[in-house]
Amino acid sequence: MSQASSGHDTALMEKIVSLCKRRGFVFQSAEIYGGLNGCWDYGPLGAELKRNLKEYWWRKNVQEREDIVGLDGSILTHQDVLKASGHVGGFSDPMCDCLLSKARLRADQIEPQSGTAYSYSGASHEESGWSVERPYSVLVRDGENENKARKTARQYYAQFLTDRQISPKKIELQGEVTEEVKESTRFNPENGSLLTEPREFNLMFKTHVGASSDDADESSVAYLRPETAQSIFAQFKNVLETNRVKLPFGIAQIGKSFRNEINPRNYTFRSREFEQMEIEYFCREEDGMRLTDEWLETRLTFYEEIGIPREKLHILDVPDGERAHYSKKTYDIEYEFPFGIQELEGVAYRTDYDLTKHQDHSGKPLEYFDDEVKEKFIPHVVEPSAGCDRTVLALICEAFEEETVTNEKGKEETRTVLHFSPRIAPVKVGVFPLLKNKPELVEKAREIQAMLAPYMTVFYDEGGAIGRRYRRQDEIGTPYCVTVDFDTLGENDDETKDTVTLRERDSMEQRRVPVGELREFLLDAIR
Ligand code: GAP
């Protein structure tokens, strides 16, 4: 299958990953020590981009709405909260281990394979008298050489040799039998080795709280939260009693979540530490389905506002049987990443499941009293739950472009540009003096930088030709650049005194703007 038809553009993804490293958006965590799998650090530009996204989400969902309030819950979570929510007993993935390489694989993500399974009952080494009895199998796929099975089996049995001097090649395999298999997920696609039976693997990070705790003390167990949602449910009563909120209303939270994912992959897409932006929107039962549809629309509009067009988003109406058992309706909002169409956010109608569970487990009433009809009930909830890191990745993928442009000398060249929406761009404006060895130009440019810096992220640059400075800003997605030149100083014409060149990233157009109008113009553009 071609890359285009499989929907996977590996070359594009490699360019994006390389740009992110080169310009300081994303680094692998603990890279100097070989890296911590599934964890990422955002560099200076990535940190700005992520902050802008979170701030815009908070503004749109909390500040600009009367019906949603915020929460900032603890990451360390009481074990009872997660027992009630079902995470302690059930938040797991089926996993199996490769008997040869020890690689751990998600059982439900193994690609089915067909071929001939070569099975053995054990192995021996005549000269030394060593033997081992253990069943083992290797899959030889159609078209592969059968000797692969024997070589792999010898490597497997060699693990049990006590004398390391014995070469695996000298091991004799016992009781070889073959069998045709179709669409089997019992073998490692990488090497054909048999896998262990799938076992459930809980994805939560467990820890112990308190100085005197030891690992055997079950009462000190706490977990790093696997979602931000549960502290919202656990604090529902406190928020209700301390705020004059009336149904329907929401509680929003942005924060870190942790899942010990078996296969972290696709760059930052599936990580072990990530940030979520979640809203639990409480409502009456009769409004649940309607509000789920309304939230879907609201969230699609949000993505458009930050620069992810609707045509790149796919809505999956999750069918019965595939939704969480408590959910009456779930939409997955998916984005066309270079590595395939993948989930960005879930909008789920979770009914009254969570509050009911917490009420039952805690023994504390979590009902809402409706003044008008003098009735008590447990509210239902609609949950738009977005991944912050996934959205950052989508923003970078969407913004990335390599354009062919004609330079000042009339030659064609490649311009790498990130077309970020000004509201989420990490740097809002580059400020340049035309020449760095003209103190008057430098002084004026520094004045403009100081004027704008309290309001937005400004990057001052005086190194190299102006064209190269523009390109450096294009590559990190800076929407505007301001150049202070001799016209600014009024050296050519009094009319252009105190005006600067404002250059727009996407059109590359330049126009003159009075310095006095700059701040307002930019503030408007980045809002
Ligand atoms: N409270 C509901 C909940 O947590 P989820 O579908 O498991 O639902 C919601 O997660 C969102 O969190 C996902 O749509 C995704 O954007 C993000 N997310 C989940 N697991 C993630 C991971 N391992 N790495 C990065 N983001 C993740």
Coordinates of C-alpha atoms and ligand atoms in Angstrom, one line a residue:
M1 CA 0.0 0.0 0.0
S2 CA 1.4 3.4 -0.8
Q3 CA 1.9 6.0 2.0
A4 CA -0.8 8.2 0.5
S5 CA -3.4 5.5 0.2
S6 CA -2.7 4.1 3.7
G7 CA -3.1 7.7 5.1
H8 CA 0.4 7.5 6.7
D9 CA 2.9 10.1 5.7
T10 CA 6.1 9.0 7.5
A11 CA 8.3 11.5 5.6
L12 CA 6.1 14.4 6.6
M13 CA 6.1 13.2 10.3
E14 CA 9.8 13.0 10.3
K15 CA 10.2 16.6 9.1
I16 CA 7.8 17.8 11.8
V17 CA 9.6 15.9 14.5
S18 CA 12.9 17.2 13.3
L19 CA 11.7 20.8 13.2
C20 CA 10.2 20.4 16.7
K21 CA 13.6 19.3 18.0
R22 CA 15.7 21.8 16.0
R23 CA 13.6 24.9 17.0
G24 CA 12.9 23.8 20.6
F25 CA 9.3 22.9 20.6
V26 CA 9.6 19.3 22.0
F27 CA 12.4 17.3 23.4
Q28 CA 12.5 13.7 24.6
S29 CA 12.4 13.6 28.4
A30 CA 15.8 12.8 30.0
E31 CA 17.3 12.6 26.5
I32 CA 20.9 12.8 27.9
Y33 CA 20.2 9.6 29.9
G34 CA 18.8 7.8 26.9
G35 CA 15.2 9.1 27.3
L36 CA 12.2 8.1 29.4
N37 CA 9.8 6.3 27.1
G38 CA 6.4 7.9 26.7
C39 CA 7.4 11.2 28.3
W40 CA 8.2 14.5 26.6
D41 CA 9.5 18.0 27.6
Y42 CA 8.3 21.1 25.9
G43 CA 11.1 23.5 25.0
P44 CA 10.7 27.3 25.1
L45 CA 8.5 27.5 22.0
G46 CA 6.4 24.4 22.8
A47 CA 5.8 25.7 26.3
E48 CA 4.4 29.0 24.8
L49 CA 2.3 27.2 22.3
K50 CA 0.8 24.9 24.9
R51 CA 0.1 27.8 27.3
N52 CA -1.6 29.7 24.6
L53 CA -3.8 26.7 23.8
K54 CA -4.7 26.2 27.4
E55 CA -5.4 29.9 28.0
Y56 CA -7.7 30.1 25.0
W57 CA -9.6 27.0 26.1
W58 CA -9.9 28.4 29.6
R59 CA -11.1 31.8 28.3
K60 CA -13.6 30.3 25.9
N61 CA -15.0 27.7 28.4
V62 CA -14.7 29.4 31.8
Q63 CA -14.1 33.1 31.6
E64 CA -16.5 33.9 28.7
R65 CA -19.3 31.6 30.1
E66 CA -21.5 32.2 33.1
D67 CA -22.4 28.6 33.4
I68 CA -19.0 27.0 33.9
V69 CA -16.6 27.4 36.8
G70 CA -13.0 26.1 37.1
L71 CA -11.2 23.6 39.4
D72 CA -7.6 22.7 39.9
G73 CA -7.6 19.3 41.6
S74 CA -4.7 17.4 43.1
I75 CA -2.9 14.9 40.9
L76 CA -2.4 12.4 43.8
T77 CA -5.7 10.7 44.1
H78 CA -7.3 8.9 47.1
Q79 CA -7.6 5.2 46.2
D80 CA -11.3 5.3 47.2
V81 CA -12.1 7.9 44.5
L82 CA -10.6 5.5 41.9
K83 CA -12.3 2.5 43.4
A84 CA -15.6 4.2 43.1
S85 CA -15.0 5.3 39.5
G86 CA -14.0 1.7 38.5
H87 CA -10.4 2.6 37.6
V88 CA -8.8 0.4 40.3
G89 CA -10.7 -2.7 39.2
G90 CA -11.1 -2.0 35.6
F91 CA -8.8 0.5 34.0
S92 CA -6.7 -1.9 32.1
D93 CA -5.5 -3.1 28.7
P94 CA -5.0 -6.7 27.7
M95 CA -1.3 -7.3 27.3
C96 CA 1.0 -10.1 26.3
D97 CA 4.8 -10.6 26.4
C98 CA 7.0 -11.9 23.6
L99 CA 8.6 -15.1 25.0
L100 CA 11.8 -14.3 23.1
S101 CA 12.4 -10.6 23.1
K102 CA 10.3 -9.9 26.2
A103 CA 8.6 -7.0 24.4
R104 CA 5.2 -6.1 25.8
L105 CA 2.4 -5.8 23.3
R106 CA -1.2 -4.7 23.5
A107 CA -3.1 -7.9 22.7
D108 CA -5.9 -6.0 21.0
Q109 CA -3.5 -4.2 18.7
I110 CA -1.7 -7.2 17.3
E111 CA -2.1 -7.6 13.6
P112 CA -3.5 -11.1 12.8
Q113 CA -1.1 -13.3 10.8
S114 CA -1.3 -16.5 8.8
G115 CA 1.3 -19.1 8.1
T116 CA 2.7 -22.3 9.6
A117 CA 3.3 -22.7 13.3
Y118 CA 6.3 -24.8 14.2
S119 CA 5.9 -26.2 17.7
Y120 CA 8.5 -27.9 20.0
S121 CA 8.3 -29.7 23.2
G122 CA 11.8 -28.8 24.4
A123 CA 15.5 -28.8 23.6
S124 CA 18.7 -30.6 24.6
H125 CA 22.5 -30.6 24.1
E126 CA 23.8 -34.1 23.9
E127 CA 27.5 -33.5 24.8
S128 CA 26.8 -31.7 28.1
G129 CA 23.6 -33.7 28.9
W130 CA 21.6 -30.4 29.3
S131 CA 17.9 -30.5 28.4
V132 CA 14.8 -28.4 29.0
E133 CA 11.1 -29.4 28.6
R134 CA 8.9 -26.4 27.6
P135 CA 6.5 -26.0 24.8
Y136 CA 7.3 -23.2 22.4
S137 CA 6.1 -22.2 18.9
V138 CA 7.2 -19.9 16.1
L139 CA 5.1 -18.7 13.3
V140 CA 6.6 -18.8 9.8
R141 CA 4.6 -16.6 7.6
D142 CA 3.7 -17.7 4.0
G143 CA 6.8 -17.1 1.9
E144 CA 9.3 -17.2 4.8
N145 CA 12.0 -19.8 5.1
E146 CA 11.1 -22.6 7.6
N147 CA 14.7 -22.5 9.0
K148 CA 13.6 -19.2 10.6
A149 CA 11.5 -21.3 13.0
R150 CA 14.4 -23.4 14.1
K151 CA 16.8 -20.5 14.5
T152 CA 14.2 -18.6 16.6
A153 CA 13.4 -21.6 18.7
R154 CA 17.1 -22.3 19.4
Q155 CA 17.4 -18.6 20.5
Y156 CA 14.5 -19.1 22.8
Y157 CA 15.8 -22.3 24.4
A158 CA 19.3 -20.8 24.7
Q159 CA 17.9 -18.6 27.5
F160 CA 17.7 -21.6 29.7
L161 CA 21.3 -22.8 29.1
T162 CA 23.4 -22.9 32.3
D163 CA 26.7 -23.2 30.4
R164 CA 27.1 -20.0 28.4
Q165 CA 29.9 -21.6 26.3
I166 CA 27.4 -23.7 24.4
S167 CA 26.4 -22.1 21.1
P168 CA 22.7 -21.9 20.5
K169 CA 23.4 -23.5 17.1
K170 CA 24.3 -26.8 18.8
I171 CA 21.0 -27.1 20.6
E172 CA 18.8 -29.9 19.3
L173 CA 15.1 -29.2 19.1
Q174 CA 12.6 -31.8 20.4
G175 CA 9.3 -33.0 19.0
E176 CA 8.8 -30.6 16.0
V177 CA 5.2 -30.5 14.7
T178 CA 3.7 -28.1 12.3
E179 CA 0.2 -26.7 11.9
E180 CA -1.4 -24.2 9.5
V181 CA -2.8 -21.1 11.3
K182 CA -5.0 -18.4 10.0
E183 CA -5.4 -14.9 11.3
S184 CA -3.7 -15.6 14.6
T185 CA -2.7 -13.0 17.1
R186 CA -0.7 -15.5 19.3
F187 CA 2.6 -14.6 17.7
N188 CA 4.8 -11.5 17.8
P189 CA 4.6 -9.8 14.3
E190 CA 8.3 -8.6 14.7
N191 CA 9.9 -12.0 15.1
G192 CA 7.3 -14.8 14.9
S193 CA 7.8 -15.9 18.5
L194 CA 5.0 -17.2 20.6
L195 CA 3.4 -14.6 23.0
T196 CA 2.1 -15.2 26.5
E197 CA -1.6 -15.4 27.0
P198 CA -3.1 -11.9 27.3
R199 CA -3.3 -10.6 30.9
E200 CA -5.1 -7.5 32.1
F201 CA -2.6 -4.7 32.9
N202 CA -3.8 -1.8 35.0
L203 CA -2.7 1.5 33.5
M204 CA -2.6 3.5 36.6
F205 CA 0.7 4.7 38.4
K206 CA 0.4 3.6 42.0
T207 CA 2.3 5.2 44.8
H208 CA 2.5 5.4 48.6
V209 CA 1.7 8.5 50.5
G210 CA 3.4 9.5 53.8
A211 CA 6.9 9.2 55.3
S212 CA 6.2 6.1 57.3
S213 CA 4.5 4.2 54.6
D214 CA 5.9 0.9 53.3
D215 CA 5.0 -0.9 50.2
A216 CA 2.9 -3.5 52.1
D217 CA 0.7 -0.9 53.7
E218 CA -2.4 -0.9 51.6
S219 CA -3.9 2.1 53.4
S220 CA -1.2 4.4 52.1
V221 CA -1.8 3.6 48.5
A222 CA -2.7 6.5 46.2
Y223 CA -2.6 6.9 42.4
L224 CA -1.5 9.5 40.0
R225 CA -4.8 10.5 38.4
P226 CA -5.6 8.8 35.1
E227 CA -8.0 11.6 34.1
T228 CA -8.9 15.0 35.5
A229 CA -12.6 14.1 35.6
Q230 CA -12.7 12.3 38.9
S231 CA -11.7 15.2 41.1
I232 CA -14.5 17.1 39.5
F233 CA -17.1 14.5 40.5
A234 CA -15.5 14.1 44.0
Q235 CA -15.7 17.9 44.5
F236 CA -19.2 18.3 43.0
K237 CA -20.9 19.0 46.3
N238 CA -18.3 21.5 47.5
V239 CA -18.5 23.5 44.2
L240 CA -22.3 23.3 44.4
E241 CA -22.4 24.7 47.9
T242 CA -19.8 27.4 47.5
N243 CA -21.0 28.8 44.1
R244 CA -24.4 30.0 43.1
V245 CA -24.6 27.6 40.2
K246 CA -27.9 26.2 38.8
L247 CA -28.4 23.4 36.3
P248 CA -27.2 23.2 33.7
F249 CA -23.7 24.1 34.8
G250 CA -20.2 22.8 34.2
I251 CA -16.9 22.4 36.1
A252 CA -13.8 22.7 34.0
Q253 CA -10.3 21.5 34.6
I254 CA -7.0 21.5 32.8
G255 CA -4.2 19.3 34.2
K256 CA -1.8 16.4 34.0
S257 CA -3.0 12.8 33.8
F258 CA -0.9 9.7 33.9
R259 CA -1.4 6.3 32.2
N260 CA 1.2 3.6 32.0
E261 CA 0.4 3.0 28.4
I262 CA 1.8 -0.3 27.1
N263 CA 2.8 1.1 23.7
P264 CA 3.4 4.9 23.8
R265 CA 3.7 5.9 20.2
N266 CA 3.3 8.4 17.4
Y267 CA 5.5 11.0 19.0
T268 CA 3.6 12.8 21.7
F269 CA 0.3 11.4 20.6
R270 CA 0.1 8.5 23.1
S271 CA 2.2 9.4 26.1
R272 CA 2.4 8.2 29.7
E273 CA 2.2 11.7 31.1
F274 CA -0.1 14.1 29.3
E275 CA -2.5 17.0 29.9
Q276 CA -6.2 17.0 29.6
M277 CA -8.8 19.8 29.2
E278 CA -12.0 18.5 30.5
I279 CA -15.5 19.8 31.3
E280 CA -18.1 17.9 33.3
Y281 CA -21.4 19.7 32.3
F282 CA -24.1 18.8 34.7
C283 CA -27.7 18.8 33.5
R284 CA -31.2 17.3 33.9
E285 CA -31.6 13.9 32.4
E286 CA -34.0 15.1 29.7
D287 CA -31.4 17.5 28.3
G288 CA -28.5 15.0 28.2
M289 CA -28.7 13.9 24.5
R290 CA -29.4 17.4 23.2
L291 CA -26.5 18.9 25.1
T292 CA -24.1 16.2 23.9
D293 CA -24.9 17.3 20.3
E294 CA -24.6 21.0 21.2
W295 CA -21.2 20.3 22.9
L296 CA -20.0 18.5 19.8
E297 CA -20.7 21.7 17.7
T298 CA -19.2 24.0 20.3
R299 CA -16.0 21.9 20.4
L300 CA -15.8 21.8 16.5
T301 CA -16.0 25.6 16.5
F302 CA -13.2 25.8 19.0
Y303 CA -10.9 23.7 16.8
E304 CA -11.7 26.0 13.9
E305 CA -10.9 29.0 16.0
I306 CA -7.5 27.7 16.8
G307 CA -6.7 26.9 13.2
I308 CA -7.8 23.3 12.7
P309 CA -10.3 23.3 9.8
R310 CA -13.5 21.3 10.0
E311 CA -12.6 19.3 6.9
K312 CA -9.6 17.8 8.7
L313 CA -11.8 16.7 11.6
H314 CA -13.8 13.5 11.5
I315 CA -16.7 12.7 13.8
L316 CA -17.1 9.2 15.0
D317 CA -20.5 8.4 16.5
V318 CA -19.3 5.6 18.7
P319 CA -21.7 2.6 18.1
D320 CA -23.5 0.7 20.8
G321 CA -21.3 -2.0 22.3
E322 CA -18.1 0.1 21.7
R323 CA -19.0 2.9 24.1
A324 CA -18.2 2.8 27.9
H325 CA -21.1 0.8 29.5
Y326 CA -22.4 3.9 31.3
S327 CA -22.4 6.2 28.2
K328 CA -25.6 6.7 26.2
K329 CA -23.8 8.6 23.5
T330 CA -20.2 9.3 22.6
Y331 CA -18.7 11.2 19.8
D332 CA -15.0 11.0 19.1
I333 CA -13.5 14.0 17.4
E334 CA -10.7 12.8 15.2
Y335 CA -8.0 14.6 13.3
E336 CA -6.1 13.6 10.1
F337 CA -2.6 13.3 11.6
P338 CA 0.2 12.3 9.2
F339 CA 0.2 8.9 10.9
G340 CA -3.5 8.3 10.4
I341 CA -6.9 9.6 11.6
Q342 CA -6.8 9.5 15.3
E343 CA -8.8 10.8 18.3
L344 CA -8.3 14.3 19.6
E345 CA -11.3 14.5 22.0
G346 CA -14.3 12.6 23.2
V347 CA -17.7 14.1 23.9
A348 CA -19.5 11.7 26.1
Y349 CA -22.9 11.6 27.7
R350 CA -22.0 9.8 30.9
T351 CA -25.5 9.8 32.4
D352 CA -25.6 10.0 36.3
Y353 CA -23.1 7.1 36.5
D354 CA -20.2 8.9 38.1
L355 CA -22.0 10.9 40.8
T356 CA -24.2 7.9 41.7
K357 CA -21.0 5.7 42.1
H358 CA -19.3 8.4 44.3
Q359 CA -22.5 8.8 46.4
D360 CA -22.8 5.1 46.9
H361 CA -19.1 4.6 47.8
S362 CA -18.6 7.7 50.0
G363 CA -22.0 7.5 51.7
K364 CA -22.3 11.3 51.2
P365 CA -25.3 12.7 49.3
L366 CA -24.3 14.2 45.9
E367 CA -27.8 15.3 44.9
Y368 CA -28.9 18.6 43.5
F369 CA -31.9 20.3 44.9
D370 CA -34.1 22.0 42.3
D371 CA -35.7 25.0 44.0
E372 CA -38.4 25.5 41.4
V373 CA -39.9 22.0 41.6
K374 CA -38.7 21.2 45.1
E375 CA -37.1 18.0 44.0
K376 CA -33.8 16.3 44.7
F377 CA -31.9 14.2 42.1
I378 CA -28.5 13.2 40.9
P379 CA -27.7 15.3 37.8
H380 CA -26.6 13.7 34.6
V381 CA -23.4 14.8 32.9
V382 CA -22.0 15.5 29.4
E383 CA -18.2 15.5 29.2
P384 CA -16.2 17.1 26.5
S385 CA -12.7 15.7 27.2
A386 CA -9.8 17.0 25.1
G387 CA -6.1 16.1 25.0
C388 CA -3.9 19.1 25.3
D389 CA -0.8 17.5 24.0
R390 CA -2.7 15.9 21.1
T391 CA -4.1 19.2 20.2
V392 CA -0.7 20.8 20.3
L393 CA 0.5 18.0 18.0
A394 CA -2.4 18.6 15.6
L395 CA -1.8 22.3 15.6
I396 CA 1.9 21.7 14.6
C397 CA 0.9 19.2 11.9
E398 CA -1.8 21.4 10.5
A399 CA 0.5 24.5 10.5
F400 CA 3.5 22.9 8.9
E401 CA 4.2 23.7 5.2
E402 CA 7.2 23.7 2.9
E403 CA 6.5 26.2 0.2
T404 CA 8.4 27.1 -2.9
V405 CA 8.9 30.8 -3.1
T406 CA 11.0 33.2 -5.2
N407 CA 13.6 35.1 -3.2
E408 CA 14.8 38.7 -3.7
K409 CA 17.3 37.5 -6.3
G410 CA 14.6 35.9 -8.4
K411 CA 15.7 32.3 -7.3
E412 CA 13.3 29.6 -6.2
E413 CA 13.8 28.4 -2.6
T414 CA 12.0 26.4 0.0
R415 CA 10.3 28.3 2.8
T416 CA 9.4 26.2 5.9
V417 CA 6.5 27.9 7.6
L418 CA 4.2 27.1 10.5
H419 CA 0.9 28.8 9.7
F420 CA -0.3 29.0 13.3
S421 CA -3.3 31.1 14.0
P422 CA -2.0 34.3 15.6
R423 CA -4.0 33.5 18.8
I424 CA -2.0 30.4 19.5
A425 CA 1.4 31.2 17.9
P426 CA 4.2 31.0 20.4
V427 CA 5.8 34.3 19.4
K428 CA 3.4 37.0 18.3
V429 CA 5.8 39.4 16.7
G430 CA 9.5 39.7 15.7
V431 CA 11.1 43.1 16.1
F432 CA 14.1 43.9 14.0
P433 CA 16.4 47.0 13.5
L434 CA 17.3 47.0 9.8
L435 CA 21.0 47.2 10.8
K436 CA 22.5 46.3 14.1
N437 CA 25.4 48.7 13.8
K438 CA 23.2 51.8 13.7
P439 CA 22.4 52.8 17.3
E440 CA 19.4 54.9 16.4
L441 CA 17.7 51.9 14.7
V442 CA 18.6 49.6 17.6
E443 CA 17.3 52.1 20.2
K444 CA 14.0 52.5 18.4
A445 CA 13.6 48.7 17.9
R446 CA 14.3 48.1 21.6
E447 CA 11.7 50.8 22.5
I448 CA 9.1 49.0 20.4
Q449 CA 10.0 45.7 22.0
A450 CA 9.6 47.2 25.5
M451 CA 6.3 48.7 24.5
L452 CA 4.9 45.3 23.3
A453 CA 6.5 42.9 25.7
P454 CA 4.0 43.4 28.6
Y455 CA 1.2 42.3 26.2
M456 CA 2.6 39.5 24.1
T457 CA 5.6 37.4 23.4
V458 CA 8.0 39.4 21.4
F459 CA 11.3 38.2 19.8
Y460 CA 14.0 40.8 19.2
D461 CA 16.5 39.8 16.5
E462 CA 19.3 41.9 15.0
G463 CA 21.4 39.1 13.5
G464 CA 21.8 38.5 9.7
A465 CA 20.0 39.8 6.7
I466 CA 16.4 40.8 7.1
G467 CA 15.2 38.1 4.7
R468 CA 16.9 35.4 6.9
R469 CA 15.4 36.9 10.0
Y470 CA 12.0 36.7 8.4
R471 CA 12.6 33.0 7.5
R472 CA 13.6 32.2 11.0
Q473 CA 10.4 33.6 12.3
D474 CA 8.3 31.8 9.5
E475 CA 9.8 28.5 10.7
I476 CA 8.4 29.0 14.2
G477 CA 5.1 30.4 13.1
T478 CA 5.5 34.1 14.1
P479 CA 2.6 35.8 12.4
Y480 CA 4.1 39.3 12.2
C481 CA 7.4 41.0 12.0
V482 CA 8.2 44.7 12.5
T483 CA 11.3 46.3 11.0
V484 CA 12.7 49.6 12.1
D485 CA 14.4 51.3 9.2
F486 CA 15.6 54.8 8.1
D487 CA 12.1 55.8 7.2
T488 CA 11.1 55.2 10.8
L489 CA 13.7 57.7 11.9
G490 CA 12.3 60.2 9.3
E491 CA 15.6 60.3 7.4
N492 CA 14.0 60.1 3.9
D493 CA 10.6 61.7 4.3
D494 CA 8.9 63.3 7.3
E495 CA 5.7 61.5 6.4
T496 CA 7.1 58.0 7.2
K497 CA 8.7 59.2 10.5
D498 CA 7.6 56.9 13.3
T499 CA 6.2 54.3 11.0
V500 CA 7.6 50.7 10.7
T501 CA 7.4 47.9 8.1
L502 CA 4.9 45.3 9.2
R503 CA 5.4 42.0 7.4
E504 CA 2.7 39.4 7.5
R505 CA 3.9 35.7 7.6
D506 CA 1.4 33.9 5.3
S507 CA 1.1 36.5 2.5
M508 CA 4.6 37.9 3.1
E509 CA 3.1 41.3 2.3
Q510 CA 4.7 44.4 3.8
R511 CA 3.1 47.7 4.7
R512 CA 3.9 50.7 6.7
V513 CA 2.1 51.2 10.0
P514 CA 2.5 54.0 12.6
V515 CA 4.3 52.8 15.7
G516 CA 1.5 54.3 17.7
E517 CA -1.0 51.9 16.1
L518 CA 1.1 48.8 16.5
R519 CA 0.0 47.6 19.9
E520 CA -3.7 47.9 19.2
F521 CA -3.4 46.2 15.8
L522 CA -1.4 43.3 17.2
L523 CA -3.6 42.9 20.3
D524 CA -6.7 42.7 18.0
A525 CA -5.0 40.1 15.7
I526 CA -3.9 37.8 18.5
R527 CA -7.0 37.8 20.6
Ligands
GAP1 N1 -12.5 11.6 31.2 C1 -12.6 10.9 30.0 C2 -11.3 10.5 29.5 O1 -10.3 10.6 30.1 P1 -10.3 9.4 27.3 O2 -10.8 9.2 26.0 O3 -9.6 8.3 28.0 O4 -11.5 10.0 28.2 C3 -9.7 11.9 26.8 O5 -9.3 10.6 27.3 C4 -8.7 12.5 25.9 O6 -7.4 12.6 26.6 C5 -8.4 11.8 24.6 O7 -9.3 12.1 23.6 C6 -7.0 12.2 24.3 O8 -7.0 13.5 23.6 C7 -6.4 12.4 25.7 N2 -5.5 11.2 26.0 C8 -6.0 10.1 26.5 N3 -4.9 9.2 26.7 C9 -3.8 9.9 26.2 C10 -2.4 9.5 26.1 N4 -2.0 8.4 26.6 N5 -1.6 10.4 25.6 C11 -2.0 11.7 25.2 N6 -3.3 12.0 25.3 C12 -4.2 11.2 25.8

